[in-house]
């Protein structure tokens, strides 16, 4: 029977292998055989720790979302109006998906795999209540959870659909914000001010910096180096 140290070491190697393969090849193209070979573990060890590839994605999703939003907070200042911070965070996530196809796939899968999306719903609903409760007095935690299911569907749909010459990134961000902020009853005047703020950001440059910082953080956390 493996010791606790051996199990933790195997878990670290599996996570390191998966993160590197997901970012370099994509989630769908990464096979369990490749994970086993890169991590240097047996099938029994792998399945004893993680039942599925989706379970690994759940752990990666938690880490990525937390760090992504922490970095976003530093971009605009953590004391910023919470609604504006929400707008910047969501727009950065949509932009990140446009900058890197493997990141797009990871995000879309995160919003698709049942255990992942439930994690996202529960955590995001708490944040939504903190941000939008002043606009929706009397709404309960359950109300915000139900609304999160809908706005998460907006996010997944827009991340999955690549931009083109007709549906540009700028149009995608504006459309997503107008839909989601309307759901939370943000007044039109405030919505227009937020949209104007986003339009004046160099969102691609900021998202690229966030992506590079995210990769560095992932490399440090999971002890690997991405290939160029």
Coordinates of N, CA and C in Angstrom, one line a residue:
X1 N 0.8 -1.2 0.0 CA 0.0 0.0 0.0 C 0.9 1.3 0.0
X2 N 0.6 2.2 -0.9 CA 1.4 3.4 -1.0 C 1.3 4.3 0.2
X3 N 2.4 4.8 0.6 CA 2.4 5.7 1.8 C 1.8 7.1 1.4
X4 N 1.5 7.9 2.4 CA 0.9 9.2 2.1 C 1.8 10.0 1.3
X5 N 3.1 10.0 1.5 CA 4.1 10.7 0.8 C 4.1 10.3 -0.7
X6 N 4.0 9.0 -0.9 CA 4.0 8.5 -2.3 C 2.8 8.9 -3.0
X7 N 1.6 8.8 -2.3 CA 0.4 9.3 -3.0 C 0.4 10.7 -3.3
X8 N 0.9 11.6 -2.4 CA 1.0 13.0 -2.7 C 1.9 13.3 -3.9
X9 N 3.0 12.5 -3.9 CA 4.0 12.7 -5.0 C 3.4 12.3 -6.3
X10 N 2.6 11.2 -6.3 CA 2.0 10.8 -7.6 C 0.9 11.8 -8.0
X11 N 0.2 12.3 -7.0 CA -0.8 13.3 -7.4 C -0.2 14.5 -8.0
X12 N 0.9 15.0 -7.4 CA 1.6 16.2 -8.0 C 2.1 15.9 -9.4
X13 N 2.6 14.7 -9.6 CA 3.1 14.4 -11.0 C 2.0 14.3 -12.0
X14 N 0.9 13.7 -11.6 CA -0.3 13.6 -12.5 C -0.8 15.0 -12.8
X15 N -1.0 15.9 -11.8 CA -1.4 17.2 -12.0 C -0.5 18.0 -12.9
X16 N 0.8 17.9 -12.7 CA 1.8 18.6 -13.5 C 1.7 18.1 -14.9
X17 N 1.6 16.8 -15.2 CA 1.5 16.3 -16.5 C 0.3 16.7 -17.2
X18 N -0.8 16.7 -16.5 CA -2.1 17.1 -17.1 C -2.2 18.6 -17.5
X19 N -1.7 19.4 -16.6 CA -1.7 20.9 -16.9 C -0.9 21.2 -18.1
X20 N 0.3 20.6 -18.1 CA 1.2 20.8 -19.3 C 0.6 20.3 -20.6
X21 N 0.0 19.1 -20.5 CA -0.6 18.5 -21.7 C -1.8 19.3 -22.2
X22 N -2.7 19.7 -21.2 CA -3.9 20.4 -21.5 C -3.6 21.7 -22.2
X23 N -2.5 22.4 -21.7 CA -2.2 23.7 -22.3 C -1.5 23.6 -23.6
X24 N -0.7 22.5 -23.8 CA 0.1 22.4 -25.0 C -0.7 21.7 -26.1
X25 N -1.6 20.7 -25.8 CA -2.3 19.9 -26.8 C -3.8 20.2 -26.8
X26 N -4.3 20.6 -25.7 CA -5.8 20.7 -25.6 C -6.3 19.6 -24.7
X27 N -7.5 19.9 -24.1 CA -8.1 18.9 -23.2 C -8.5 17.7 -23.9
X28 N -9.2 17.8 -25.0 CA -9.8 16.7 -25.7 C -8.7 15.8 -26.3
X29 N -7.7 16.4 -26.8 CA -6.6 15.6 -27.5 C -5.7 14.9 -26.5
X30 N -5.7 15.3 -25.3 CA -4.9 14.6 -24.3 C -5.5 13.3 -23.8
X31 N -4.7 12.2 -24.0 CA -5.2 10.9 -23.7 C -4.7 10.5 -22.3
X32 N -5.4 9.5 -21.7 CA -5.0 9.0 -20.4 C -3.6 8.3 -20.5
X33 N -3.4 7.6 -21.6 CA -2.1 7.0 -21.9 C -1.0 8.0 -21.8
X34 N -1.2 9.2 -22.5 CA -0.2 10.2 -22.4 C 0.1 10.7 -21.0
X35 N -1.0 10.9 -20.3 CA -0.9 11.3 -18.9 C -0.1 10.4 -18.1
X36 N -0.4 9.1 -18.2 CA 0.3 8.1 -17.4 C 1.8 8.1 -17.8
X37 N 2.1 8.2 -19.1 CA 3.5 8.1 -19.5 C 4.3 9.4 -19.0
X38 N 3.7 10.6 -19.1 CA 4.3 11.8 -18.7 C 4.5 11.9 -17.2
X39 N 3.5 11.4 -16.5 CA 3.5 11.4 -15.0 C 4.3 10.3 -14.4
X40 N 4.6 9.2 -15.2 CA 5.3 8.1 -14.7 C 4.6 7.3 -13.6
X41 N 3.3 7.1 -13.8 CA 2.5 6.4 -12.8 C 1.7 5.3 -13.5
X42 N 1.3 4.3 -12.8 CA 0.5 3.2 -13.3 C -0.9 3.5 -13.4
X43 N -1.7 2.8 -14.3 CA -3.1 3.0 -14.3 C -3.8 2.9 -13.0
X44 N -3.4 1.9 -12.2 CA -4.1 1.8 -10.9 C -3.8 3.0 -10.0
X45 N -2.6 3.5 -10.0 CA -2.3 4.7 -9.2 C -3.1 5.9 -9.7
X46 N -3.2 6.1 -11.0 CA -4.0 7.2 -11.5 C -5.5 7.1 -11.1
X47 N -6.1 5.9 -11.3 CA -7.5 5.8 -11.0 C -7.8 5.7 -9.5
X48 N -6.8 5.5 -8.8 CA -7.0 5.5 -7.3 C -7.1 6.9 -6.8
X49 N -6.4 7.8 -7.5 CA -6.4 9.3 -7.1 C -7.4 10.1 -7.9
X50 N -7.5 9.9 -9.2 CA -8.5 10.6 -10.0 C -9.3 9.6 -10.8
X51 N -10.6 9.6 -10.6 CA -11.4 8.6 -11.4 C -11.5 8.9 -12.8
X52 N -11.4 10.2 -13.2 CA -11.6 10.6 -14.6 C -10.7 11.8 -14.9
X53 N -10.5 12.1 -16.2 CA -9.8 13.3 -16.6 C -10.6 14.5 -16.2
X54 N -11.9 14.4 -16.1 CA -12.7 15.5 -15.7 C -12.4 15.9 -14.2
X55 N -12.1 14.9 -13.4 CA -11.8 15.3 -12.0 C -10.5 16.1 -11.9
X56 N -9.6 15.9 -12.8 CA -8.4 16.7 -12.8 C -8.7 18.1 -13.2
X57 N -9.6 18.2 -14.2 CA -10.1 19.5 -14.7 C -10.7 20.3 -13.6
X58 N -11.5 19.6 -12.8 CA -12.1 20.3 -11.6 C -11.1 21.0 -10.7
X59 N -10.0 20.3 -10.4 CA -9.0 20.9 -9.5 C -8.3 22.0 -10.3
X60 N -8.0 21.9 -11.5 CA -7.4 22.9 -12.3 C -8.3 24.1 -12.4
X61 N -9.5 23.9 -12.7 CA -10.5 25.0 -12.8 C -10.5 25.9 -11.5
X62 N -10.6 25.2 -10.4 CA -10.6 26.0 -9.1 C -9.4 26.9 -9.0
X63 N -8.2 26.3 -9.3 CA -7.0 27.1 -9.2 C -6.9 28.2 -10.2
X64 N -7.3 27.9 -11.5 CA -7.2 28.9 -12.6 C -8.2 30.1 -12.3
X65 N -9.4 29.8 -11.9 CA -10.4 30.8 -11.7 C -10.0 31.8 -10.6
X66 N -9.5 31.2 -9.5 CA -9.1 32.0 -8.4 C -8.0 32.9 -8.7
X67 N -7.0 32.4 -9.4 CA -5.8 33.2 -9.8 C -6.1 34.2 -10.9
X68 N -6.9 33.8 -11.8 CA -7.3 34.7 -12.9 C -8.0 35.9 -12.4
X69 N -9.0 35.7 -11.4 CA -9.7 36.9 -10.9 C -8.9 37.7 -9.9
X70 N -7.9 37.1 -9.2 CA -7.0 37.8 -8.4 C -6.2 38.8 -9.3
X71 N -5.7 38.3 -10.4 CA -4.9 39.1 -11.3 C -5.7 40.2 -11.9
X72 N -7.0 39.9 -12.2 CA -7.9 40.9 -12.8 C -8.1 42.0 -11.8
X73 N -8.3 41.7 -10.5 CA -8.5 42.7 -9.5 C -7.3 43.7 -9.4
X74 N -6.1 43.2 -9.6 CA -4.9 44.0 -9.6 C -4.9 45.0 -10.8
X75 N -5.5 44.5 -11.9 CA -5.5 45.3 -13.1 C -6.3 46.6 -12.9
X76 N -7.5 46.5 -12.3 CA -8.4 47.7 -12.2 C -8.4 48.2 -10.8
X77 N -7.8 47.5 -9.9 CA -7.8 48.0 -8.5 C -8.9 47.3 -7.7
X78 N -8.6 46.7 -6.6 CA -9.5 45.9 -5.9 C -10.6 46.7 -5.2
X79 N -10.4 48.0 -5.1 CA -11.4 48.9 -4.5 C -12.4 49.4 -5.5
X80 N -12.2 48.9 -6.7 CA -13.1 49.4 -7.8 C -14.6 49.0 -7.5
X81 N -15.5 49.8 -8.0 CA -16.9 49.4 -8.0 C -17.1 47.9 -8.3
X82 N -17.7 47.1 -7.5 CA -17.8 45.7 -7.7 C -18.4 45.3 -9.0
X83 N -19.4 46.1 -9.5 CA -20.0 45.8 -10.8 C -19.0 46.0 -11.9
X84 N -18.2 47.0 -11.8 CA -17.2 47.3 -12.8 C -16.1 46.1 -12.8
X85 N -15.8 45.7 -11.6 CA -14.8 44.6 -11.5 C -15.4 43.3 -12.1
X86 N -16.7 43.1 -11.9 CA -17.3 41.9 -12.5 C -17.2 42.0 -14.0
X87 N -17.5 43.2 -14.6 CA -17.4 43.4 -16.0 C -16.0 43.2 -16.6
X88 N -15.0 43.7 -15.9 CA -13.7 43.5 -16.3 C -13.3 42.0 -16.3
X89 N -13.6 41.3 -15.2 CA -13.3 39.9 -15.0 C -13.9 39.1 -16.1
X90 N -15.2 39.3 -16.3 CA -15.9 38.4 -17.3 C -15.3 38.8 -18.8
X91 N -15.1 40.0 -19.0 CA -14.5 40.4 -20.3 C -13.1 39.8 -20.5
X92 N -12.3 39.8 -19.5 CA -11.0 39.2 -19.6 C -11.1 37.7 -19.9
X93 N -12.0 37.1 -19.2 CA -12.1 35.6 -19.5 C -12.5 35.3 -20.9
X94 N -13.5 36.1 -21.4 CA -13.9 36.0 -22.8 C -12.7 36.3 -23.8
X95 N -11.9 37.2 -23.4 CA -10.8 37.6 -24.3 C -9.7 36.6 -24.2
X96 N -9.4 36.0 -23.0 CA -8.4 34.9 -22.9 C -8.8 33.8 -23.8
X97 N -10.0 33.5 -23.9 CA -10.5 32.3 -24.8 C -10.2 32.6 -26.3
X98 N -10.1 33.9 -26.6 CA -9.8 34.3 -28.0 C -8.3 34.3 -28.3
X99 N -7.5 34.4 -27.2 CA -6.1 34.5 -27.4 C -5.4 33.1 -27.5
X100 N -6.0 32.1 -26.9 CA -5.4 30.8 -26.9 C -6.5 29.7 -27.0
X101 N -6.4 28.9 -28.1 CA -7.4 28.0 -28.4 C -7.5 26.8 -27.3
X102 N -6.3 26.5 -26.7 CA -6.3 25.4 -25.7 C -6.9 26.0 -24.4
X103 N -6.7 27.3 -24.1 CA -7.4 27.9 -23.0 C -8.9 27.9 -23.2
X104 N -9.3 28.2 -24.5 CA -10.7 28.3 -24.8 C -11.3 26.9 -24.5
X105 N -10.6 25.8 -24.9 CA -11.2 24.5 -24.7 C -11.3 24.1 -23.2
X106 N -10.2 24.5 -22.5 CA -10.3 24.3 -21.0 C -11.5 25.0 -20.4
X107 N -11.7 26.3 -20.7 CA -12.8 27.0 -20.2 C -14.1 26.4 -20.6
X108 N -14.3 26.1 -21.8 CA -15.5 25.5 -22.3 C -15.8 24.2 -21.6
X109 N -14.8 23.4 -21.5 CA -15.0 22.1 -20.8 C -15.3 22.3 -19.4
X110 N -14.7 23.3 -18.8 CA -15.0 23.6 -17.3 C -16.5 24.0 -17.2
X111 N -17.1 24.6 -18.2 CA -18.5 25.0 -18.1 C -19.4 23.9 -18.7
X112 N -18.8 22.7 -19.0 CA -19.6 21.6 -19.5 C -19.6 20.4 -18.6
X113 N -18.4 20.0 -18.1 CA -18.3 18.8 -17.2 C -19.2 19.0 -16.0
X114 N -20.1 18.1 -15.7 CA -21.1 18.4 -14.6 C -20.5 18.8 -13.3
X115 N -19.5 18.1 -12.8 CA -18.9 18.4 -11.5 C -18.2 19.8 -11.5
X116 N -17.7 20.2 -12.7 CA -17.1 21.5 -12.8 C -18.1 22.6 -12.8
X117 N -19.1 22.5 -13.6 CA -20.1 23.6 -13.7 C -20.8 23.8 -12.4
X118 N -21.0 22.7 -11.7 CA -21.7 22.8 -10.4 C -20.8 23.6 -9.4
X119 N -19.5 23.3 -9.5 CA -18.6 24.1 -8.6 C -18.6 25.6 -9.0
X120 N -18.6 25.9 -10.3 CA -18.7 27.2 -10.8 C -20.0 27.9 -10.3
X121 N -21.1 27.2 -10.5 CA -22.4 27.8 -10.1 C -22.4 28.2 -8.7
X122 N -22.0 27.3 -7.8 CA -22.0 27.5 -6.3 C -21.1 28.7 -5.9
X123 N -19.9 28.7 -6.4 CA -19.0 29.8 -6.1 C -19.4 31.1 -6.7
X124 N -19.8 31.1 -7.9 CA -20.1 32.3 -8.6 C -21.4 32.9 -8.0
X125 N -22.3 32.1 -7.6 CA -23.6 32.6 -7.1 C -23.4 33.4 -5.8
X126 N -22.4 33.0 -5.0 CA -22.1 33.7 -3.8 C -21.6 35.1 -4.1
X127 N -20.7 35.1 -5.1 CA -20.1 36.4 -5.5 C -21.1 37.3 -6.2
X128 N -22.0 36.7 -7.0 CA -23.1 37.5 -7.6 C -24.0 38.2 -6.6
X129 N -24.3 37.4 -5.5 CA -25.2 38.0 -4.5 C -24.5 39.2 -3.8
X130 N -23.2 39.1 -3.6 CA -22.4 40.2 -2.9 C -22.4 41.4 -3.9
X131 N -22.3 41.2 -5.2 CA -22.2 42.3 -6.1 C -23.5 42.9 -6.4
X132 N -24.5 42.1 -6.7 CA -25.8 42.6 -7.2 C -26.9 42.7 -6.3
X133 N -26.8 42.3 -5.0 CA -27.8 42.4 -4.0 C -28.4 43.8 -3.9
X134 N -27.6 44.9 -4.0 CA -28.2 46.2 -3.9 C -29.2 46.5 -5.1
X135 N -29.1 45.9 -6.2 CA -30.0 46.1 -7.3 C -31.2 45.2 -7.3
X136 N -31.1 44.1 -6.4 CA -32.2 43.1 -6.4 C -32.5 42.9 -4.9
X137 N -33.0 43.9 -4.2 CA -33.4 43.7 -2.8 C -34.4 42.6 -2.6
X138 N -34.2 41.8 -1.6 CA -35.2 40.7 -1.4 C -34.9 39.4 -2.1
X139 N -33.9 39.4 -3.0 CA -33.5 38.2 -3.7 C -32.7 37.3 -2.7
X140 N -32.9 36.0 -2.8 CA -32.3 35.1 -1.9 C -31.1 34.5 -2.5
X141 N -30.3 33.7 -1.8 CA -29.2 32.9 -2.3 C -29.6 32.0 -3.4
X142 N -30.8 31.4 -3.2 CA -31.3 30.5 -4.3 C -31.6 31.3 -5.6
X143 N -32.1 32.5 -5.4 CA -32.4 33.3 -6.6 C -31.1 33.6 -7.4
X144 N -30.1 33.9 -6.7 CA -28.8 34.2 -7.4 C -28.2 32.9 -8.0
X145 N -28.4 31.8 -7.3 CA -27.9 30.5 -7.9 C -28.6 30.2 -9.2
X146 N -29.9 30.4 -9.2 CA -30.7 30.2 -10.4 C -30.3 31.1 -11.5
X147 N -30.0 32.4 -11.2 CA -29.6 33.4 -12.2 C -28.2 33.1 -12.7
X148 N -27.4 32.5 -11.8 CA -26.0 32.1 -12.3 C -26.0 31.0 -13.3
X149 N -27.0 30.1 -13.2 CA -27.1 29.1 -14.2 C -27.3 29.7 -15.6
X150 N -28.2 30.7 -15.6 CA -28.4 31.4 -16.9 C -27.3 32.2 -17.4
X151 N -26.6 33.0 -16.6 CA -25.5 33.8 -17.0 C -24.3 33.0 -17.4
X152 N -24.1 31.8 -16.7 CA -23.0 30.9 -17.0 C -23.2 30.3 -18.4
X153 N -24.5 30.1 -18.8 CA -24.8 29.7 -20.2 C -24.4 30.7 -21.2
X154 N -24.7 32.0 -20.8 CA -24.2 33.1 -21.7 C -22.7 33.0 -21.9
X155 N -22.0 32.8 -20.8 CA -20.5 32.8 -20.8 C -20.0 31.6 -21.7
X156 N -20.6 30.4 -21.4 CA -20.1 29.3 -22.2 C -20.4 29.4 -23.7
X157 N -21.5 29.9 -24.0 CA -21.9 30.1 -25.4 C -21.0 31.0 -26.1
X158 N -20.7 32.1 -25.4 CA -19.8 33.2 -26.1 C -18.4 32.7 -26.1
X159 N -17.9 32.0 -25.1 CA -16.5 31.5 -25.2 C -16.4 30.5 -26.3
X160 N -17.4 29.6 -26.5 CA -17.3 28.5 -27.4 C -17.3 29.0 -28.9
X161 N -17.9 30.2 -29.1 CA -18.1 30.7 -30.4 C -16.9 31.7 -30.7
X162 N -16.0 31.3 -31.6 CA -14.8 32.2 -31.9 C -15.3 33.5 -32.6
X163 N -14.6 34.5 -32.4 CA -14.9 35.8 -33.0 C -14.5 35.7 -34.5
X164 N -15.2 36.5 -35.3 CA -14.8 36.6 -36.7 C -15.0 38.1 -37.1
X165 N -14.9 38.4 -38.5 CA -15.0 39.7 -38.9 C -16.3 40.4 -38.7
X166 N -17.3 39.6 -38.5 CA -18.7 40.1 -38.2 C -19.0 40.2 -36.7
X167 N -18.7 39.1 -36.0 CA -18.9 39.1 -34.6 C -17.5 39.3 -33.9
X168 N -17.1 40.5 -33.9 CA -15.8 40.9 -33.3 C -15.8 40.7 -31.8
X169 N -14.6 40.8 -31.3 CA -14.4 40.7 -29.8 C -15.2 41.9 -29.2
X170 N -15.1 43.0 -29.7 CA -15.7 44.2 -29.2 C -17.2 44.0 -29.1
X171 N -17.8 43.5 -30.1 CA -19.2 43.2 -30.2 C -19.6 42.1 -29.2
X172 N -18.8 41.1 -29.1 CA -19.0 40.0 -28.1 C -19.0 40.5 -26.7
X173 N -18.1 41.3 -26.3 CA -18.0 41.8 -25.0 C -19.2 42.7 -24.6
X174 N -19.5 43.6 -25.6 CA -20.6 44.5 -25.4 C -21.9 43.7 -25.2
X175 N -22.1 42.7 -26.1 CA -23.4 42.0 -26.1 C -23.5 41.2 -24.8
X176 N -22.4 40.5 -24.4 CA -22.4 39.8 -23.1 C -22.7 40.7 -21.9
X177 N -22.1 41.8 -21.9 CA -22.3 42.7 -20.7 C -23.7 43.2 -20.7
X178 N -24.2 43.6 -21.8 CA -25.6 44.2 -21.9 C -26.6 43.2 -21.4
X179 N -26.4 41.9 -21.8 CA -27.3 40.8 -21.4 C -27.2 40.5 -19.9
X180 N -26.0 40.3 -19.5 CA -25.8 39.9 -18.1 C -26.1 41.0 -17.1
X181 N -25.7 42.3 -17.4 CA -26.1 43.4 -16.5 C -27.6 43.6 -16.5
X182 N -28.2 43.4 -17.6 CA -29.7 43.6 -17.6 C -30.4 42.5 -16.7
X183 N -29.9 41.3 -16.7 CA -30.4 40.3 -15.9 C -30.4 40.7 -14.4
X184 N -29.3 41.4 -14.0 CA -29.1 41.8 -12.6 C -29.7 43.2 -12.3
X185 N -30.5 43.7 -13.3 CA -31.2 45.0 -13.1 C -30.3 46.2 -12.8
X186 N -29.1 46.2 -13.5 CA -28.2 47.3 -13.4 C -28.8 48.4 -14.3
X187 N -29.0 49.6 -13.7 CA -29.7 50.7 -14.5 C -28.9 51.0 -15.8
X188 N -29.7 51.4 -16.8 CA -29.1 51.6 -18.2 C -28.0 52.6 -18.2
X189 N -28.1 53.7 -17.4 CA -27.1 54.7 -17.4 C -25.8 54.1 -16.9
X190 N -25.9 53.3 -15.8 CA -24.7 52.6 -15.3 C -24.1 51.6 -16.3
X191 N -25.0 50.9 -16.9 CA -24.5 50.0 -18.0 C -23.7 50.7 -19.0
X192 N -24.2 51.8 -19.5 CA -23.5 52.6 -20.5 C -22.2 53.0 -20.1
X193 N -22.1 53.5 -18.8 CA -20.8 53.9 -18.3 C -19.8 52.7 -18.2
X194 N -20.3 51.6 -17.8 CA -19.4 50.4 -17.8 C -18.9 50.0 -19.2
X195 N -19.9 50.0 -20.1 CA -19.5 49.6 -21.5 C -18.5 50.6 -22.1
X196 N -18.6 51.9 -21.8 CA -17.7 52.9 -22.2 C -16.3 52.6 -21.6
X197 N -16.3 52.2 -20.3 CA -15.0 51.9 -19.7 C -14.3 50.8 -20.4
X198 N -15.1 49.7 -20.6 CA -14.5 48.5 -21.2 C -14.0 48.8 -22.6
X199 N -14.7 49.6 -23.4 CA -14.3 50.0 -24.8 C -13.0 50.7 -24.8
X200 N -12.7 51.5 -23.7 CA -11.5 52.3 -23.7 C -10.3 51.5 -23.1
X201 N -10.5 50.3 -22.6 CA -9.4 49.5 -22.2 C -8.8 48.8 -23.4
X202 N -7.5 48.6 -23.3 CA -6.8 47.7 -24.3 C -6.9 46.3 -23.8
X203 N -8.1 45.7 -24.0 CA -8.5 44.5 -23.4 C -7.6 43.3 -23.8
X204 N -7.2 43.4 -25.1 CA -6.3 42.3 -25.6 C -4.9 42.3 -24.9
X205 N -4.4 43.5 -24.8 CA -3.1 43.6 -24.1 C -3.1 43.2 -22.6
X206 N -4.2 43.6 -22.0 CA -4.4 43.3 -20.6 C -4.5 41.8 -20.4
X207 N -5.4 41.2 -21.3 CA -5.6 39.7 -21.2 C -4.4 38.9 -21.5
X208 N -3.5 39.4 -22.4 CA -2.3 38.8 -22.8 C -1.4 38.7 -21.5
X209 N -1.3 39.9 -20.8 CA -0.5 39.9 -19.6 C -1.1 39.0 -18.5
X210 N -2.4 38.9 -18.4 CA -3.0 38.0 -17.5 C -2.7 36.6 -17.8
X211 N -2.8 36.3 -19.1 CA -2.5 34.9 -19.6 C -1.0 34.5 -19.3
X212 N -0.1 35.4 -19.5 CA 1.3 35.1 -19.2 C 1.5 34.9 -17.7
X213 N 0.9 35.7 -16.9 CA 1.0 35.6 -15.4 C 0.4 34.3 -15.0
X214 N -0.8 33.9 -15.6 CA -1.5 32.7 -15.3 C -0.6 31.5 -15.6
X215 N 0.1 31.5 -16.7 CA 0.9 30.4 -17.1 C 2.1 30.3 -16.1
X216 N 2.7 31.4 -15.8 CA 3.8 31.4 -14.8 C 3.4 30.8 -13.5
X217 N 2.2 31.2 -13.0 CA 1.6 30.7 -11.8 C 1.4 29.2 -11.8
X218 N 0.8 28.8 -12.9 CA 0.6 27.4 -13.1 C 1.9 26.6 -13.1
X219 N 2.9 27.1 -13.8 CA 4.2 26.4 -13.8 C 4.8 26.3 -12.4
X220 N 4.7 27.3 -11.7 CA 5.2 27.3 -10.3 C 4.4 26.3 -9.4
X221 N 3.1 26.4 -9.6 CA 2.2 25.6 -8.7 C 2.4 24.1 -9.0
X222 N 2.5 23.7 -10.3 CA 2.5 22.3 -10.7 C 3.8 21.8 -11.2
X223 N 4.9 22.7 -11.1 CA 6.2 22.3 -11.3 C 6.5 21.7 -12.7
X224 N 6.3 22.5 -13.7 CA 6.6 22.1 -15.1 C 6.9 23.4 -15.8
X225 N 7.4 23.2 -17.1 CA 7.8 24.3 -17.9 C 7.1 24.1 -19.3
X226 N 6.4 25.1 -19.7 CA 5.7 25.0 -21.0 C 6.7 25.1 -22.1
X227 N 6.5 24.3 -23.2 CA 7.4 24.4 -24.4 C 7.0 25.6 -25.2
X228 N 7.9 26.1 -25.9 CA 7.6 27.3 -26.8 C 6.9 26.9 -28.1

